Amino acid sequence: MITYNGEDTLNLIFSWRGTVWKKVMWNCLFNVLVTLIIWYLKTREISDLTFNDKGHSFMAIMVSFLIVTRFNIAYKRFMESSQYLSKLGTACRELIQHTVIFSRYEKSTKAATWRFEESFRVLFK
């Protein structure tokens, strides 16, 4: 288990232990270097390596479609699990009802204790 101090945000972000920074740091540095070179060439008017922003609008549509699709998948999983949980609650309630019904003619304290223990086991264990 990895523990961290939530008050030291920079230490948490740049932590090497338990993160993927070791694998992606060189890619990040390469992207920063390429961006700086393109910016330098454009500001010195040597060469303009930038491109049109129409690709960004197309990608925004694609990303929004993928986000909505992912949300729908997660929502369907949530609804399916809530249905399973509802069925589990109904089954537990029916089991407790059957336990009480099948032992209803036993009026002793031992039977009442048994019914209570069975109900407790079904609900909490």
PDB file of C-alpha atoms in Angstrom:
ATOM      1  CA  MET A   1       0.000   0.000   0.000  1.00  0.00           C
ATOM      2  CA  ILE A   2       1.280   3.440  -0.900  1.00  0.00           C
ATOM      3  CA  THR A   3       0.805   6.121   1.729  1.00  0.00           C
ATOM      4  CA  TYR A   4       1.099   9.807   1.019  1.00  0.00           C
ATOM      5  CA  ASN A   5       0.699  13.156   2.678  1.00  0.00           C
ATOM      6  CA  GLY A   6      -2.282  14.970   1.158  1.00  0.00           C
ATOM      7  CA  GLU A   7      -1.018  18.365   2.310  1.00  0.00           C
ATOM      8  CA  ASP A   8       2.124  18.312   0.140  1.00  0.00           C
ATOM      9  CA  THR A   9       0.623  18.475  -3.347  1.00  0.00           C
ATOM     10  CA  LEU A  10       3.839  19.001  -5.325  1.00  0.00           C
ATOM     11  CA  ASN A  11       5.501  16.091  -3.591  1.00  0.00           C
ATOM     12  CA  LEU A  12       2.476  13.972  -4.424  1.00  0.00           C
ATOM     13  CA  ILE A  13       2.465  15.000  -8.099  1.00  0.00           C
ATOM     14  CA  PHE A  14       6.196  14.503  -8.650  1.00  0.00           C
ATOM     15  CA  SER A  15       6.552  11.355  -6.566  1.00  0.00           C
ATOM     16  CA  TRP A  16       8.486   8.587  -8.321  1.00  0.00           C
ATOM     17  CA  ARG A  17       7.370   5.740  -6.075  1.00  0.00           C
ATOM     18  CA  GLY A  18       4.067   4.153  -7.069  1.00  0.00           C
ATOM     19  CA  THR A  19       3.487   6.277 -10.191  1.00  0.00           C
ATOM     20  CA  VAL A  20       4.055   5.989 -13.938  1.00  0.00           C
ATOM     21  CA  TRP A  21       6.375   9.009 -14.045  1.00  0.00           C
ATOM     22  CA  LYS A  22       9.377   6.754 -14.686  1.00  0.00           C
ATOM     23  CA  LYS A  23       7.781   5.498 -17.891  1.00  0.00           C
ATOM     24  CA  VAL A  24       6.311   8.739 -19.240  1.00  0.00           C
ATOM     25  CA  MET A  25       8.741  11.432 -18.054  1.00  0.00           C
ATOM     26  CA  TRP A  26      10.881  11.234 -21.196  1.00  0.00           C
ATOM     27  CA  ASN A  27       7.811  11.490 -23.422  1.00  0.00           C
ATOM     28  CA  CYS A  28       6.652  14.576 -21.519  1.00  0.00           C
ATOM     29  CA  LEU A  29      10.062  16.214 -21.755  1.00  0.00           C
ATOM     30  CA  PHE A  30      10.230  15.424 -25.480  1.00  0.00           C
ATOM     31  CA  ASN A  31       6.811  17.030 -26.044  1.00  0.00           C
ATOM     32  CA  VAL A  32       7.872  20.143 -24.131  1.00  0.00           C
ATOM     33  CA  LEU A  33      11.092  20.361 -26.166  1.00  0.00           C
ATOM     34  CA  VAL A  34       9.247  20.035 -29.492  1.00  0.00           C
ATOM     35  CA  THR A  35       6.706  22.651 -28.408  1.00  0.00           C
ATOM     36  CA  LEU A  36       9.463  25.071 -27.406  1.00  0.00           C
ATOM     37  CA  ILE A  37      11.236  24.589 -30.735  1.00  0.00           C
ATOM     38  CA  ILE A  38       8.017  25.235 -32.694  1.00  0.00           C
ATOM     39  CA  TRP A  39       7.266  28.310 -30.558  1.00  0.00           C
ATOM     40  CA  TYR A  40      10.836  29.638 -31.025  1.00  0.00           C
ATOM     41  CA  LEU A  41      10.727  29.167 -34.803  1.00  0.00           C
ATOM     42  CA  LYS A  42       7.348  30.916 -35.034  1.00  0.00           C
ATOM     43  CA  THR A  43       8.259  33.900 -32.806  1.00  0.00           C
ATOM     44  CA  ARG A  44      11.543  34.464 -34.695  1.00  0.00           C
ATOM     45  CA  GLU A  45       9.589  34.164 -37.971  1.00  0.00           C
ATOM     46  CA  ILE A  46      11.941  31.482 -39.225  1.00  0.00           C
ATOM     47  CA  SER A  47       9.247  28.921 -39.980  1.00  0.00           C
ATOM     48  CA  ASP A  48       5.602  28.409 -39.065  1.00  0.00           C
ATOM     49  CA  LEU A  49       5.109  24.742 -38.156  1.00  0.00           C
ATOM     50  CA  THR A  50       1.705  25.248 -36.546  1.00  0.00           C
ATOM     51  CA  PHE A  51      -1.432  23.867 -38.143  1.00  0.00           C
ATOM     52  CA  ASN A  52      -5.059  24.820 -38.554  1.00  0.00           C
ATOM     53  CA  ASP A  53      -7.436  24.412 -35.606  1.00  0.00           C
ATOM     54  CA  LYS A  54     -10.135  22.578 -37.587  1.00  0.00           C
ATOM     55  CA  GLY A  55      -8.633  19.298 -36.415  1.00  0.00           C
ATOM     56  CA  HIS A  56      -9.319  20.356 -32.843  1.00  0.00           C
ATOM     57  CA  SER A  57     -13.014  20.913 -33.506  1.00  0.00           C
ATOM     58  CA  PHE A  58     -13.267  17.473 -35.117  1.00  0.00           C
ATOM     59  CA  MET A  59     -11.406  15.893 -32.226  1.00  0.00           C
ATOM     60  CA  ALA A  60     -13.674  17.683 -29.743  1.00  0.00           C
ATOM     61  CA  ILE A  61     -16.673  16.008 -31.378  1.00  0.00           C
ATOM     62  CA  MET A  62     -14.954  12.629 -31.268  1.00  0.00           C
ATOM     63  CA  VAL A  63     -13.899  13.038 -27.630  1.00  0.00           C
ATOM     64  CA  SER A  64     -17.376  14.158 -26.582  1.00  0.00           C
ATOM     65  CA  PHE A  65     -18.865  11.116 -28.345  1.00  0.00           C
ATOM     66  CA  LEU A  66     -16.430   8.813 -26.554  1.00  0.00           C
ATOM     67  CA  ILE A  67     -17.094  10.457 -23.185  1.00  0.00           C
ATOM     68  CA  VAL A  68     -20.862  10.100 -23.593  1.00  0.00           C
ATOM     69  CA  THR A  69     -20.447   6.480 -24.662  1.00  0.00           C
ATOM     70  CA  ARG A  70     -18.215   5.764 -21.666  1.00  0.00           C
ATOM     71  CA  PHE A  71     -20.702   7.444 -19.347  1.00  0.00           C
ATOM     72  CA  ASN A  72     -23.538   5.347 -20.766  1.00  0.00           C
ATOM     73  CA  ILE A  73     -21.536   2.157 -20.210  1.00  0.00           C
ATOM     74  CA  ALA A  74     -20.796   3.153 -16.606  1.00  0.00           C
ATOM     75  CA  TYR A  75     -24.431   4.102 -16.010  1.00  0.00           C
ATOM     76  CA  LYS A  76     -25.647   0.762 -17.370  1.00  0.00           C
ATOM     77  CA  ARG A  77     -23.217  -1.054 -15.069  1.00  0.00           C
ATOM     78  CA  PHE A  78     -24.448   0.982 -12.126  1.00  0.00           C
ATOM     79  CA  MET A  79     -28.087   0.250 -12.914  1.00  0.00           C
ATOM     80  CA  GLU A  80     -27.360  -3.449 -13.382  1.00  0.00           C
ATOM     81  CA  SER A  81     -25.555  -3.658 -10.047  1.00  0.00           C
ATOM     82  CA  SER A  82     -28.348  -1.743  -8.301  1.00  0.00           C
ATOM     83  CA  GLN A  83     -30.862  -4.247  -9.707  1.00  0.00           C
ATOM     84  CA  TYR A  84     -28.732  -7.118  -8.398  1.00  0.00           C
ATOM     85  CA  LEU A  85     -28.521  -5.431  -5.013  1.00  0.00           C
ATOM     86  CA  SER A  86     -32.285  -4.941  -4.970  1.00  0.00           C
ATOM     87  CA  LYS A  87     -32.821  -8.630  -5.807  1.00  0.00           C
ATOM     88  CA  LEU A  88     -30.375  -9.578  -3.042  1.00  0.00           C
ATOM     89  CA  GLY A  89     -32.306  -7.484  -0.530  1.00  0.00           C
ATOM     90  CA  THR A  90     -35.582  -9.059  -1.614  1.00  0.00           C
ATOM     91  CA  ALA A  91     -34.110 -12.564  -1.322  1.00  0.00           C
ATOM     92  CA  CYS A  92     -32.769 -11.803   2.182  1.00  0.00           C
ATOM     93  CA  ARG A  93     -36.124 -10.436   3.276  1.00  0.00           C
ATOM     94  CA  GLU A  94     -37.921 -13.512   1.903  1.00  0.00           C
ATOM     95  CA  LEU A  95     -35.444 -15.834   3.637  1.00  0.00           C
ATOM     96  CA  ILE A  96     -36.084 -14.128   6.956  1.00  0.00           C
ATOM     97  CA  GLN A  97     -39.856 -14.303   6.383  1.00  0.00           C
ATOM     98  CA  HIS A  98     -39.642 -18.030   5.603  1.00  0.00           C
ATOM     99  CA  THR A  99     -37.521 -18.577   8.714  1.00  0.00           C
ATOM    100  CA  VAL A 100     -40.150 -16.884  10.857  1.00  0.00           C
ATOM    101  CA  ILE A 101     -43.067 -18.647   9.119  1.00  0.00           C
ATOM    102  CA  PHE A 102     -41.568 -22.141   9.358  1.00  0.00           C
ATOM    103  CA  SER A 103     -40.829 -21.735  13.055  1.00  0.00           C
ATOM    104  CA  ARG A 104     -43.920 -19.753  14.002  1.00  0.00           C
ATOM    105  CA  TYR A 105     -45.388 -22.437  16.254  1.00  0.00           C
ATOM    106  CA  GLU A 106     -42.260 -22.561  18.395  1.00  0.00           C
ATOM    107  CA  LYS A 107     -42.849 -20.056  21.186  1.00  0.00           C
ATOM    108  CA  SER A 108     -39.798 -20.809  23.330  1.00  0.00           C
ATOM    109  CA  THR A 109     -37.056 -18.287  23.965  1.00  0.00           C
ATOM    110  CA  LYS A 110     -34.586 -20.645  22.299  1.00  0.00           C
ATOM    111  CA  ALA A 111     -36.611 -20.503  19.046  1.00  0.00           C
ATOM    112  CA  ALA A 112     -36.926 -16.721  19.275  1.00  0.00           C
ATOM    113  CA  THR A 113     -33.165 -16.435  19.829  1.00  0.00           C
ATOM    114  CA  TRP A 114     -32.543 -18.726  16.865  1.00  0.00           C
ATOM    115  CA  ARG A 115     -34.829 -16.631  14.635  1.00  0.00           C
ATOM    116  CA  PHE A 116     -33.026 -13.463  15.735  1.00  0.00           C
ATOM    117  CA  GLU A 117     -29.588 -14.993  15.117  1.00  0.00           C
ATOM    118  CA  GLU A 118     -30.596 -16.252  11.678  1.00  0.00           C
ATOM    119  CA  SER A 119     -31.993 -12.864  10.742  1.00  0.00           C
ATOM    120  CA  PHE A 120     -28.808 -11.188  11.969  1.00  0.00           C
ATOM    121  CA  ARG A 121     -26.635 -13.608   9.965  1.00  0.00           C
ATOM    122  CA  VAL A 122     -28.633 -13.029   6.805  1.00  0.00           C
ATOM    123  CA  LEU A 123     -28.535  -9.257   7.099  1.00  0.00           C
ATOM    124  CA  PHE A 124     -25.067  -8.557   8.477  1.00  0.00           C
ATOM    125  CA  LYS A 125     -22.721 -11.454   7.697  1.00  0.00           C
TER     126      LYS A 125
END
